[in-house]
Coordinates of C-alpha atoms in Angstrom, one line a residue:
M3 CA 8.0 -1.9 4.7
P4 CA 9.5 -5.3 4.3
R5 CA 13.2 -5.6 5.3
P6 CA 15.4 -5.1 2.3
G7 CA 17.1 -8.4 3.0
Q8 CA 13.7 -10.2 2.6
Q9 CA 13.1 -8.9 -0.9
L10 CA 13.3 -11.5 -3.6
H11 CA 15.0 -9.2 -6.1
P12 CA 18.0 -6.9 -5.6
H13 CA 17.3 -3.2 -5.5
R14 CA 17.6 -1.2 -8.7
E15 CA 16.9 2.4 -9.3
P16 CA 14.2 3.1 -11.9
V17 CA 15.2 5.5 -14.7
A18 CA 14.5 9.1 -13.9
T19 CA 11.4 10.6 -15.5
R20 CA 11.2 13.4 -18.0
P21 CA 8.4 16.0 -18.0
A22 CA 6.0 15.9 -20.9
A23 CA 2.4 16.9 -21.6
T24 CA -0.4 15.3 -23.7
V25 CA -3.7 16.8 -24.7
L26 CA -7.0 15.1 -25.6
L27 CA -8.8 17.3 -28.0
L28 CA -12.6 16.6 -27.7
R29 CA -15.6 17.2 -29.8
D30 CA -19.2 16.0 -30.1
A31 CA -19.6 14.0 -33.2
P32 CA -21.2 16.0 -36.0
G33 CA -24.9 15.1 -36.6
T34 CA -25.1 12.1 -34.2
G35 CA -23.5 13.8 -31.2
G36 CA -21.5 11.7 -28.7
L37 CA -18.0 12.2 -27.5
E38 CA -15.1 11.9 -29.9
V39 CA -11.4 12.3 -29.3
L40 CA -8.6 13.3 -31.8
M41 CA -5.9 10.7 -32.2
T42 CA -3.0 10.3 -34.5
R43 CA -0.5 7.5 -35.4
R44 CA 3.1 7.9 -34.4
S45 CA 5.9 7.3 -36.8
A46 CA 7.2 3.8 -37.1
Q47 CA 10.7 5.2 -36.5
A48 CA 9.7 7.0 -33.3
S49 CA 12.0 6.3 -30.4
F50 CA 9.0 6.0 -28.1
A51 CA 5.8 3.9 -28.9
P52 CA 6.6 3.6 -32.6
G53 CA 3.4 3.0 -34.7
A54 CA 1.1 3.6 -31.8
H55 CA -2.1 5.6 -32.0
V56 CA -1.8 8.4 -29.4
F57 CA -3.1 11.8 -28.4
P58 CA -0.8 14.7 -29.4
G59 CA 1.9 15.7 -27.0
G60 CA 5.5 15.6 -26.2
G61 CA 8.3 16.9 -23.9
I62 CA 8.0 20.2 -22.0
D63 CA 10.5 22.8 -23.2
A64 CA 12.2 25.5 -21.2
L65 CA 10.4 28.1 -23.4
D66 CA 7.0 26.7 -22.2
A67 CA 7.7 27.9 -18.7
Q68 CA 8.9 31.2 -20.0
S69 CA 5.7 31.9 -22.0
H70 CA 3.2 32.5 -19.2
S71 CA 2.9 36.2 -20.1
V72 CA 1.3 35.3 -23.5
A73 CA -1.2 32.8 -22.1
D74 CA -4.6 33.2 -20.5
R75 CA -4.9 31.5 -17.1
R76 CA -7.7 30.5 -14.8
P77 CA -7.4 31.9 -11.2
A78 CA -7.0 28.4 -9.7
Q79 CA -4.6 27.2 -12.4
S80 CA -1.1 26.7 -10.8
A81 CA 2.1 27.8 -12.5
L82 CA 3.0 24.2 -13.1
H83 CA -0.4 23.4 -14.7
L84 CA 0.0 26.6 -16.8
T85 CA 3.4 25.4 -18.1
Q86 CA 1.9 22.0 -18.9
A87 CA -1.0 23.5 -20.7
I88 CA 1.3 25.7 -22.8
A89 CA 3.4 22.7 -23.7
A90 CA 0.2 20.8 -24.8
I91 CA -1.0 23.7 -26.9
R92 CA 2.4 23.9 -28.6
E93 CA 2.6 20.2 -29.2
S94 CA -0.9 20.0 -30.7
F95 CA 0.1 22.8 -33.1
E96 CA 3.4 21.4 -34.1
E97 CA 2.1 17.9 -34.6
L98 CA -1.4 18.5 -35.9
G99 CA -1.7 22.1 -36.7
V100 CA -4.4 22.7 -34.1
L101 CA -4.1 26.2 -32.6
L102 CA -5.6 26.8 -29.2
A103 CA -5.2 30.6 -29.2
R104 CA -7.4 33.7 -29.2
H105 CA -7.3 37.2 -30.7
A106 CA -7.8 40.2 -28.4
D107 CA -11.5 40.3 -29.2
G108 CA -12.0 36.7 -28.1
R109 CA -12.1 35.1 -31.6
M110 CA -10.3 31.8 -31.8
A111 CA -7.4 31.5 -34.2
D112 CA -8.4 30.6 -37.7
A113 CA -6.9 29.1 -40.8
Q114 CA -5.1 32.3 -41.7
D115 CA -3.3 32.4 -38.3
I116 CA -2.4 28.8 -38.6
A117 CA -0.9 29.2 -42.0
A118 CA 1.2 32.2 -40.9
I119 CA 2.9 30.4 -38.0
D120 CA 5.9 28.1 -38.8
R121 CA 5.7 24.8 -36.9
S122 CA 9.5 24.5 -36.8
Q123 CA 10.1 28.0 -35.2
P124 CA 9.6 29.2 -31.6
F125 CA 5.9 29.0 -31.0
A126 CA 4.8 31.4 -28.3
A127 CA 6.7 34.3 -29.8
Q128 CA 5.0 33.9 -33.2
C129 CA 1.6 33.8 -31.6
A130 CA 2.4 37.0 -29.6
A131 CA 3.6 38.7 -32.8
R132 CA 0.2 38.0 -34.4
G133 CA -1.6 39.4 -31.3
L134 CA -2.7 35.9 -30.2
R135 CA -2.9 34.7 -26.6
L136 CA -2.6 31.0 -25.8
A137 CA -5.9 29.6 -24.5
A138 CA -4.4 27.8 -21.6
D139 CA -7.4 28.6 -19.5
S140 CA -9.4 26.3 -21.7
V141 CA -7.0 23.3 -21.1
Y142 CA -7.9 21.2 -18.0
L143 CA -6.1 18.4 -16.2
L144 CA -7.7 15.0 -16.7
A145 CA -5.1 12.6 -15.3
H146 CA -1.5 12.2 -14.5
W147 CA 0.6 9.2 -15.7
T148 CA 4.1 8.3 -14.7
A149 CA 5.6 5.6 -16.9
D150 CA 6.2 2.1 -15.5
R151 CA 9.3 1.7 -13.4
D152 CA 10.6 -1.0 -15.8
L153 CA 10.9 1.2 -18.8
A154 CA 14.2 2.4 -20.2
R155 CA 12.6 5.8 -21.1
R156 CA 10.2 7.2 -18.6
F157 CA 7.9 10.3 -18.8
A158 CA 5.8 12.0 -16.2
V159 CA 2.8 13.2 -18.2
P160 CA -0.3 15.1 -17.4
F161 CA -3.1 14.1 -19.7
L162 CA -5.0 17.4 -20.4
V163 CA -8.3 17.9 -22.1
A164 CA -9.7 20.8 -24.2
R165 CA -12.5 21.4 -26.6
M166 CA -11.5 21.3 -30.3
P167 CA -11.7 24.9 -31.7
E168 CA -14.5 25.2 -34.2
G169 CA -13.6 25.6 -37.9
Q170 CA -10.1 24.1 -37.5
V171 CA -9.0 20.9 -39.3
P172 CA -6.1 18.8 -37.9
V173 CA -3.3 18.3 -40.4
A174 CA -0.4 15.9 -39.3
D175 CA 3.2 17.0 -39.6
E176 CA 3.9 13.8 -41.5
A177 CA 7.2 13.5 -39.6
E178 CA 6.3 12.5 -36.1
Q179 CA 2.5 12.0 -36.5
F180 CA 0.4 10.6 -39.3
E181 CA -3.3 10.1 -40.1
P182 CA -5.2 12.2 -37.6
L183 CA -8.7 10.9 -37.0
W184 CA -11.7 11.5 -34.8
V185 CA -12.9 8.4 -33.0
R186 CA -15.3 7.5 -30.2
P187 CA -13.4 6.0 -27.3
A188 CA -15.4 2.7 -27.4
D189 CA -14.7 2.3 -31.1
A190 CA -10.9 2.9 -30.6
L191 CA -10.9 0.2 -27.9
A192 CA -12.9 -2.2 -30.1
R193 CA -10.4 -1.7 -33.0
H194 CA -7.5 -2.2 -30.6
E195 CA -9.0 -5.5 -29.3
A196 CA -9.4 -6.6 -33.0
G197 CA -5.6 -6.0 -33.5
Q198 CA -6.3 -3.1 -35.9
F199 CA -5.4 -0.1 -33.8
F200 CA -2.2 -0.4 -31.7
M201 CA -2.2 1.6 -28.4
I202 CA -0.1 1.7 -25.3
F203 CA -1.4 1.1 -21.8
P204 CA -2.1 4.7 -20.6
T205 CA -3.9 5.4 -23.9
I206 CA -6.1 2.4 -23.5
R207 CA -7.0 3.0 -19.8
T208 CA -7.7 6.7 -20.6
L209 CA -10.1 5.8 -23.4
Q210 CA -11.8 3.3 -21.1
R211 CA -12.4 6.1 -18.6
L212 CA -13.6 8.5 -21.3
S213 CA -16.0 6.0 -22.7
G214 CA -18.2 6.6 -19.6
F215 CA -18.9 10.2 -20.7
A216 CA -21.7 11.1 -23.1
H217 CA -20.3 14.3 -24.4
T218 CA -17.5 16.9 -24.2
Q219 CA -19.1 19.1 -21.6
A220 CA -19.6 16.2 -19.3
V221 CA -15.8 15.7 -19.3
L222 CA -15.1 19.4 -18.8
D223 CA -17.5 19.5 -15.9
A224 CA -15.8 16.5 -14.3
V225 CA -12.3 18.2 -14.4
A226 CA -13.3 21.7 -13.5
H227 CA -12.1 21.3 -9.9
E228 CA -8.4 21.5 -11.0
R229 CA -7.6 18.0 -9.7
P230 CA -6.8 14.9 -11.9
L231 CA -9.5 12.2 -12.0
W232 CA -6.7 9.7 -11.5
V233 CA -3.0 9.5 -10.9
S234 CA -1.1 6.4 -11.9
C235 CA 2.3 4.8 -12.2
P236 CA 1.4 1.3 -13.4
R237 CA 3.2 -1.9 -12.5
T238 CA 3.8 -5.0 -14.7
G239 CA 3.6 -8.7 -13.9
L240 CA 3.4 -11.9 -15.9
L241 CA 0.1 -13.4 -16.8
A242 CA 0.0 -16.6 -18.9
G243 CA 3.7 -15.9 -19.6
R244 CA 3.0 -12.4 -21.1
Q245 CA 3.5 -9.0 -19.6
A246 CA 0.4 -7.4 -18.1
R247 CA 0.2 -3.9 -16.7
Y248 CA -2.1 -2.7 -13.9
M249 CA -3.2 0.5 -12.3
E250 CA -3.4 1.2 -8.6
D251 CA -7.0 0.4 -8.4
E252 CA -6.6 -3.0 -10.0
A253 CA -6.3 -6.2 -8.0
P254 CA -2.7 -7.3 -8.7
F255 CA -1.1 -3.9 -8.2
G256 CA -0.4 -4.2 -4.5
E257 CA 1.2 -7.6 -4.9
L258 CA 3.5 -6.3 -7.6
A259 CA 4.5 -3.4 -5.3
L260 CA 5.4 -5.9 -2.6
V261 CA 7.3 -8.5 -4.7
C262 CA 8.8 -6.2 -7.4
P263 CA 9.0 -2.8 -5.8
D264 CA 11.5 -1.4 -8.3
G265 CA 9.5 -2.5 -11.4
Q266 CA 11.1 -5.9 -12.1
I267 CA 9.0 -7.9 -14.5
A268 CA 9.4 -11.2 -12.7
H269 CA 6.3 -12.1 -10.7
P270 CA 3.7 -14.6 -12.1
L271 CA 0.1 -13.6 -11.4
D272 CA -1.6 -16.7 -12.6
W273 CA -3.7 -18.4 -9.9
Q274 CA -2.7 -22.0 -9.5
S275 CA -2.6 -24.5 -6.6
E276 CA 0.3 -26.7 -7.8
R277 CA 3.2 -24.9 -6.2
P278 CA 3.8 -22.1 -3.6
V279 CA 4.4 -18.6 -4.8
A280 CA 7.2 -16.7 -3.1
L281 CA 6.3 -13.2 -2.1
L282 CA 9.3 -12.5 0.1
R283 CA 12.3 -14.6 1.2
N284 CA 10.4 -15.3 4.4
L285 CA 6.9 -15.5 3.0
Q286 CA 5.2 -18.0 0.7
R287 CA 1.6 -18.4 -0.4
L288 CA -0.1 -21.6 -1.5
T289 CA -3.6 -21.3 -2.7
A290 CA -5.9 -24.2 -2.0
P291 CA -7.8 -25.8 -4.9
N292 CA -11.2 -24.6 -3.7
P293 CA -12.1 -21.7 -6.1
G294 CA -15.7 -20.5 -6.0
V295 CA -18.1 -17.7 -5.7
M296 CA -17.3 -17.3 -2.0
T297 CA -13.6 -18.2 -2.1
G298 CA -12.5 -16.4 -5.3
P299 CA -9.4 -18.1 -6.7
G300 CA -9.2 -20.2 -3.5
T301 CA -8.1 -20.0 0.1
N302 CA -4.6 -18.6 0.6
S303 CA -2.4 -20.5 3.0
Y304 CA 0.7 -18.6 4.0
L305 CA 4.0 -19.8 5.3
V306 CA 6.0 -17.3 7.3
G307 CA 9.7 -18.1 8.1
E308 CA 12.8 -19.5 6.6
P309 CA 14.8 -22.7 7.0
A310 CA 16.9 -21.2 9.8
T311 CA 13.8 -20.4 11.9
G312 CA 11.2 -22.9 10.8
F313 CA 7.8 -21.9 9.6
I314 CA 4.4 -20.8 10.9
A315 CA 1.5 -21.9 8.7
I316 CA -1.4 -19.4 8.5
D317 CA -4.9 -20.7 7.4
P318 CA -4.1 -24.3 6.3
G319 CA -7.5 -24.3 4.5
P320 CA -9.8 -27.2 3.7
A321 CA -8.8 -30.8 4.6
D322 CA -7.3 -31.4 1.1
A323 CA -4.5 -33.9 1.4
E324 CA -2.6 -32.8 -1.7
H325 CA -2.8 -29.1 -0.7
L326 CA -1.5 -29.9 2.9
D327 CA 1.3 -32.1 1.6
K328 CA 2.5 -29.2 -0.7
L329 CA 2.3 -26.8 2.2
W330 CA 4.3 -29.2 4.4
R331 CA 6.9 -29.7 1.7
A332 CA 7.2 -26.0 1.0
A333 CA 8.2 -25.6 4.7
G334 CA 10.7 -28.4 4.4
G335 CA 8.7 -30.3 7.0
D336 CA 9.6 -27.8 9.7
I337 CA 6.2 -26.3 10.7
R338 CA 6.5 -24.8 14.2
A339 CA 2.8 -23.7 14.6
I340 CA -0.5 -23.7 12.7
V341 CA -2.6 -20.6 13.1
C342 CA -6.2 -20.3 11.9
T343 CA -7.6 -16.8 11.5
H344 CA -11.1 -18.2 12.2
S345 CA -13.0 -21.4 12.1
H346 CA -14.9 -21.3 8.7
A347 CA -14.8 -24.4 6.6
D348 CA -12.4 -23.1 4.0
H349 CA -9.8 -22.0 6.7
A350 CA -9.5 -24.4 9.7
P351 CA -10.3 -28.0 8.7
G352 CA -6.8 -28.5 7.3
A353 CA -5.2 -27.8 10.6
A354 CA -5.5 -31.2 12.3
P355 CA -4.4 -33.2 9.2
L356 CA -1.5 -30.9 8.7
Q357 CA -0.5 -31.4 12.3
A358 CA -0.8 -35.2 11.8
L359 CA 1.4 -35.0 8.7
C360 CA 4.1 -33.4 10.7
V361 CA 3.9 -36.1 13.4
R362 CA 4.0 -38.9 10.8
A363 CA 7.2 -37.4 9.5
G364 CA 8.7 -37.8 13.0
N365 CA 8.4 -34.1 14.1
A366 CA 6.9 -32.8 17.3
P367 CA 3.2 -31.8 16.7
P368 CA 3.0 -28.1 15.9
P369 CA 0.3 -26.6 18.1
I370 CA -2.9 -25.5 16.4
L371 CA -3.5 -22.0 17.5
G372 CA -6.4 -19.6 17.2
L373 CA -9.6 -18.6 19.0
P374 CA -12.3 -21.2 19.8
S375 CA -15.5 -20.7 18.0
A376 CA -18.3 -18.9 19.8
P377 CA -21.6 -20.5 20.6
T378 CA -23.1 -18.5 17.8
A379 CA -20.9 -20.3 15.2
R380 CA -22.7 -22.6 12.7
A381 CA -22.1 -26.3 13.1
A382 CA -19.7 -26.5 10.2
S383 CA -17.5 -23.8 11.8
R384 CA -17.0 -25.3 15.3
F385 CA -13.3 -25.1 16.2
T386 CA -11.3 -25.8 19.3
P387 CA -7.5 -25.0 19.0
D388 CA -4.8 -26.7 21.0
R389 CA -4.3 -23.3 22.6
A390 CA -6.3 -20.1 22.5
L391 CA -4.3 -17.1 21.4
Q392 CA -4.5 -13.9 23.4
D393 CA -5.0 -10.5 21.9
R394 CA -1.6 -8.8 21.3
E395 CA 0.2 -12.1 21.9
S396 CA 3.4 -12.5 19.9
L397 CA 4.4 -15.7 18.1
V398 CA 8.2 -15.6 17.5
L399 CA 10.3 -17.6 15.1
Q400 CA 14.0 -17.2 15.8
A401 CA 17.1 -18.8 14.4
K402 CA 19.6 -20.3 16.9
A403 CA 22.0 -17.5 15.9
P404 CA 19.7 -14.5 16.2
E405 CA 21.4 -12.5 13.5
R406 CA 20.3 -15.2 11.0
G407 CA 16.6 -14.4 11.3
I408 CA 13.7 -13.4 13.5
H409 CA 10.0 -13.2 12.5
T410 CA 7.4 -12.0 15.0
L411 CA 3.6 -12.4 14.4
Q412 CA 1.4 -10.4 16.7
V413 CA -2.2 -11.4 17.2
V414 CA -5.0 -8.9 16.8
H415 CA -8.5 -10.0 17.7
T416 CA -10.9 -8.7 15.0
P417 CA -14.4 -10.0 15.5
G418 CA -17.0 -9.1 12.8
H419 CA -16.8 -11.6 10.0
A420 CA -16.8 -14.3 12.7
A421 CA -16.7 -13.9 16.5
N422 CA -13.4 -15.7 16.7
H423 CA -11.7 -14.0 13.8
L424 CA -8.2 -12.7 14.3
C425 CA -5.6 -11.1 12.1
L426 CA -1.8 -11.3 12.4
L427 CA 0.9 -8.6 12.1
L428 CA 4.4 -9.6 10.9
L429 CA 6.1 -6.8 12.8
E430 CA 9.6 -6.8 11.3
D431 CA 8.2 -6.4 7.8
G432 CA 5.1 -4.4 8.4
L433 CA 2.6 -6.9 6.9
L434 CA -1.0 -7.6 7.9
F435 CA -2.5 -11.0 7.4
S436 CA -6.2 -10.2 7.3
G437 CA -7.9 -13.6 7.0
D438 CA -11.4 -12.8 5.7
H439 CA -11.7 -9.5 7.4
V440 CA -10.2 -7.7 4.4
L441 CA -10.3 -9.3 0.9
N442 CA -9.0 -8.4 -2.5
G443 CA -11.7 -8.5 -5.2
S444 CA -14.7 -9.0 -3.1
T445 CA -16.5 -7.8 0.0
T446 CA -16.5 -9.9 3.2
V447 CA -19.9 -11.4 4.2
V448 CA -20.9 -10.6 7.7
D449 CA -23.4 -13.3 8.7
P450 CA -25.3 -13.0 12.0
P451 CA -25.4 -14.2 14.6
D452 CA -21.7 -15.1 14.5
G453 CA -21.0 -12.1 12.3
N454 CA -21.6 -8.6 13.7
M455 CA -21.5 -5.4 11.6
A456 CA -20.7 -3.1 14.6
D457 CA -17.8 -5.3 15.6
Y458 CA -16.7 -5.5 11.9
L459 CA -16.5 -1.8 11.6
D460 CA -14.8 -1.4 15.0
S461 CA -12.2 -4.0 13.9
L462 CA -11.5 -2.0 10.8
E463 CA -10.6 1.0 12.9
R464 CA -8.4 -1.2 15.1
L465 CA -6.5 -2.5 12.1
D466 CA -6.0 1.0 10.9
A467 CA -4.5 2.0 14.2
C468 CA -2.2 -1.1 13.9
C469 CA -1.1 0.0 10.5
V470 CA -0.2 3.4 11.9
Q471 CA 1.7 2.0 14.9
H472 CA 3.7 -0.6 12.9
G473 CA 4.1 1.1 9.5
V474 CA 2.0 -1.5 7.7
E475 CA 1.7 -0.9 3.9
F476 CA 0.6 -4.3 2.7
I477 CA -2.4 -6.6 3.5
L478 CA -2.3 -10.3 2.8
P479 CA -5.9 -11.5 2.5
A480 CA -7.2 -15.1 2.7
H481 CA -8.6 -14.6 -0.8
G482 CA -7.1 -12.6 -3.6
Y483 CA -3.8 -10.8 -4.3
V484 CA -1.8 -8.8 -1.8
L485 CA -3.3 -5.3 -1.2
G486 CA -1.1 -2.3 -1.2
D487 CA -1.8 1.1 0.4
A488 CA -3.1 -0.7 3.5
R489 CA -4.6 2.3 5.3
G490 CA -6.3 3.5 2.0
A491 CA -7.7 0.0 1.5
L492 CA -9.1 0.0 5.0
A493 CA -10.6 3.4 4.6
R494 CA -12.2 2.5 1.3
L495 CA -13.6 -0.7 2.8
R496 CA -15.1 1.2 5.7
A497 CA -16.6 3.9 3.4
H498 CA -18.1 1.1 1.2
R499 CA -19.7 -0.5 4.2
L500 CA -21.2 2.8 5.5
A501 CA -22.4 3.7 2.0
R502 CA -24.1 0.3 1.8
E503 CA -25.6 0.8 5.2
A504 CA -27.0 4.2 4.1
R505 CA -28.8 2.4 1.2
V506 CA -30.1 -0.3 3.6
L507 CA -31.5 2.5 5.9
A508 CA -33.1 4.2 2.9
A509 CA -34.7 0.9 1.9
M510 CA -36.0 0.4 5.4
Q511 CA -37.5 3.9 5.4
A512 CA -39.0 3.6 2.0
L513 CA -40.5 0.1 2.8
P514 CA -41.1 0.2 6.6
R515 CA -43.1 -3.0 6.4
G516 CA -40.8 -4.7 3.9
S517 CA -39.0 -8.0 4.3
L518 CA -35.3 -8.7 4.1
E519 CA -35.9 -9.8 0.5
D520 CA -37.6 -6.5 -0.3
W521 CA -34.8 -4.5 1.2
V522 CA -32.1 -6.5 -0.6
R523 CA -33.8 -5.6 -4.0
H524 CA -33.4 -1.9 -3.2
A525 CA -30.1 -1.8 -1.3
Y526 CA -28.2 -4.3 -3.4
D527 CA -29.7 -3.5 -6.9
D528 CA -26.1 -2.9 -8.1
V529 CA -25.2 -6.5 -7.2
P530 CA -26.0 -9.5 -9.5
Q531 CA -29.3 -11.0 -8.5
R532 CA -27.8 -14.4 -8.0
M533 CA -25.8 -13.0 -5.1
W534 CA -28.8 -11.6 -3.3
P535 CA -29.2 -14.6 -0.9
V536 CA -25.6 -14.0 0.3
A537 CA -26.0 -10.2 0.3
Q538 CA -29.1 -10.7 2.5
R539 CA -26.9 -12.0 5.3
S540 CA -24.8 -8.8 5.3
L541 CA -28.0 -6.8 5.0
L542 CA -29.3 -8.4 8.2
A543 CA -26.0 -7.4 9.9
H544 CA -26.6 -3.8 8.8
V545 CA -30.2 -3.9 9.9
E546 CA -29.1 -5.1 13.4
R547 CA -26.5 -2.3 13.6
I548 CA -29.0 0.3 12.4
R549 CA -31.6 -0.8 15.0
A550 CA -29.0 -0.7 17.7
L551 CA -28.0 2.8 16.8
Q552 CA -31.5 4.1 16.0
P553 CA -34.1 2.1 18.0
G554 CA -36.9 3.7 16.2
N555 CA -36.0 1.9 12.9
D556 CA -37.9 -1.3 13.7

């Protein structure tokens, strides 16, 4: 983790969460079929999400945990999940008059039962008095949401799912909830986009996930394993001056976790190349104005250091005079070294002109450091540094008074994307600068002969070991936002590569006389066709690795 003294914002403790439960009552649309979910509108005077369209639910009461004896339970259903299911059943009855309960003979509760139970009185006891058992065994865990760290009121909420009992009709309490309606997830989302159906972030994201299911049974089948399909505590940043929330699997999440760990809504997420973006007190990012299909929003140049120690520039990018001038000015003209993670044209060409800029300002020339390009490099990627870095070498920035600052970058040789590719670890803060080896928002191209898939996968394993050794939680890529959950990101990337390789092998086996173009059509049919020429380079790298591992696949 970054040192607390390097954080941009003072620590603040997020508000403690309160336990609650929400239930999504599902049905297949009468006549036409297709999944529908029951939603209702909250009171405009509600203290939380006033006027929003929501699923029924609310806080968990002490009586919910004391009502296990009147509820049916699946063998694998934990005590906590049973309490949550009971709370959801109670809330759906109190708010919408939907009763998930059974008679002893297995019949679901009917209109007579519903009319006999007072919504304002203790719920479970009334059900038991009528010989009803709560159908908690038919309520499954879909997801778990914890409210954003920035909110003044925060809930920890399991989102549960159940099939709507046949013959029952929802009737709102007209106090907390109004206007119950059945709606297809896609229709609710379309109405929200049109400004006609206000919903809060967890509701929107849940409907987006639900829209991928064709019918109720498909949802119930997906959650039968007793584990949530997702768990999320979103984070919020600023995009075009407005608040924007993101889940853990969305690109900006890791950056927000690094810059605003306690949920401060202060970090701009807009991509621009006009000014550097502060990520920590000792870390700035300036994105070069070279956006494109292969570079995403542009090449990220990083400055590590502070005025007391001077700065190391990582990946100066293309030889763009304005970009390099901004990088130099962001360092106050005090650049002590320039490091190139590899020699590709969007990373290294700016090194020499940045060095010259420092010299023209009257400073000693900062050395250009990296690994020389291998003979396999393409002509546009030829690179000779002033000094070749050694694997595990440390580059140290230290103030004259040591207590005022020290920043140590350790070199890790990571061939794969390019033979001379290296990554850098900022040891004191547990950060990994990944160059092009790990990206956010796209997959690295491994282009033989300079690229090698076996080396690439081995380097991923080496980076994972570095993360364990140095407690790395964040990856700073050359393209895209900061990645959080460093080890998880590496594991997912490796799994993606191996899954792709399995598809390449299947294509080779199905079309043993096929060409690379034939195999790309089969192994990359989930990738836009315009990207197939690029994908073909990585496919070739997979083919080379497959043939090395299995010589019979020729």
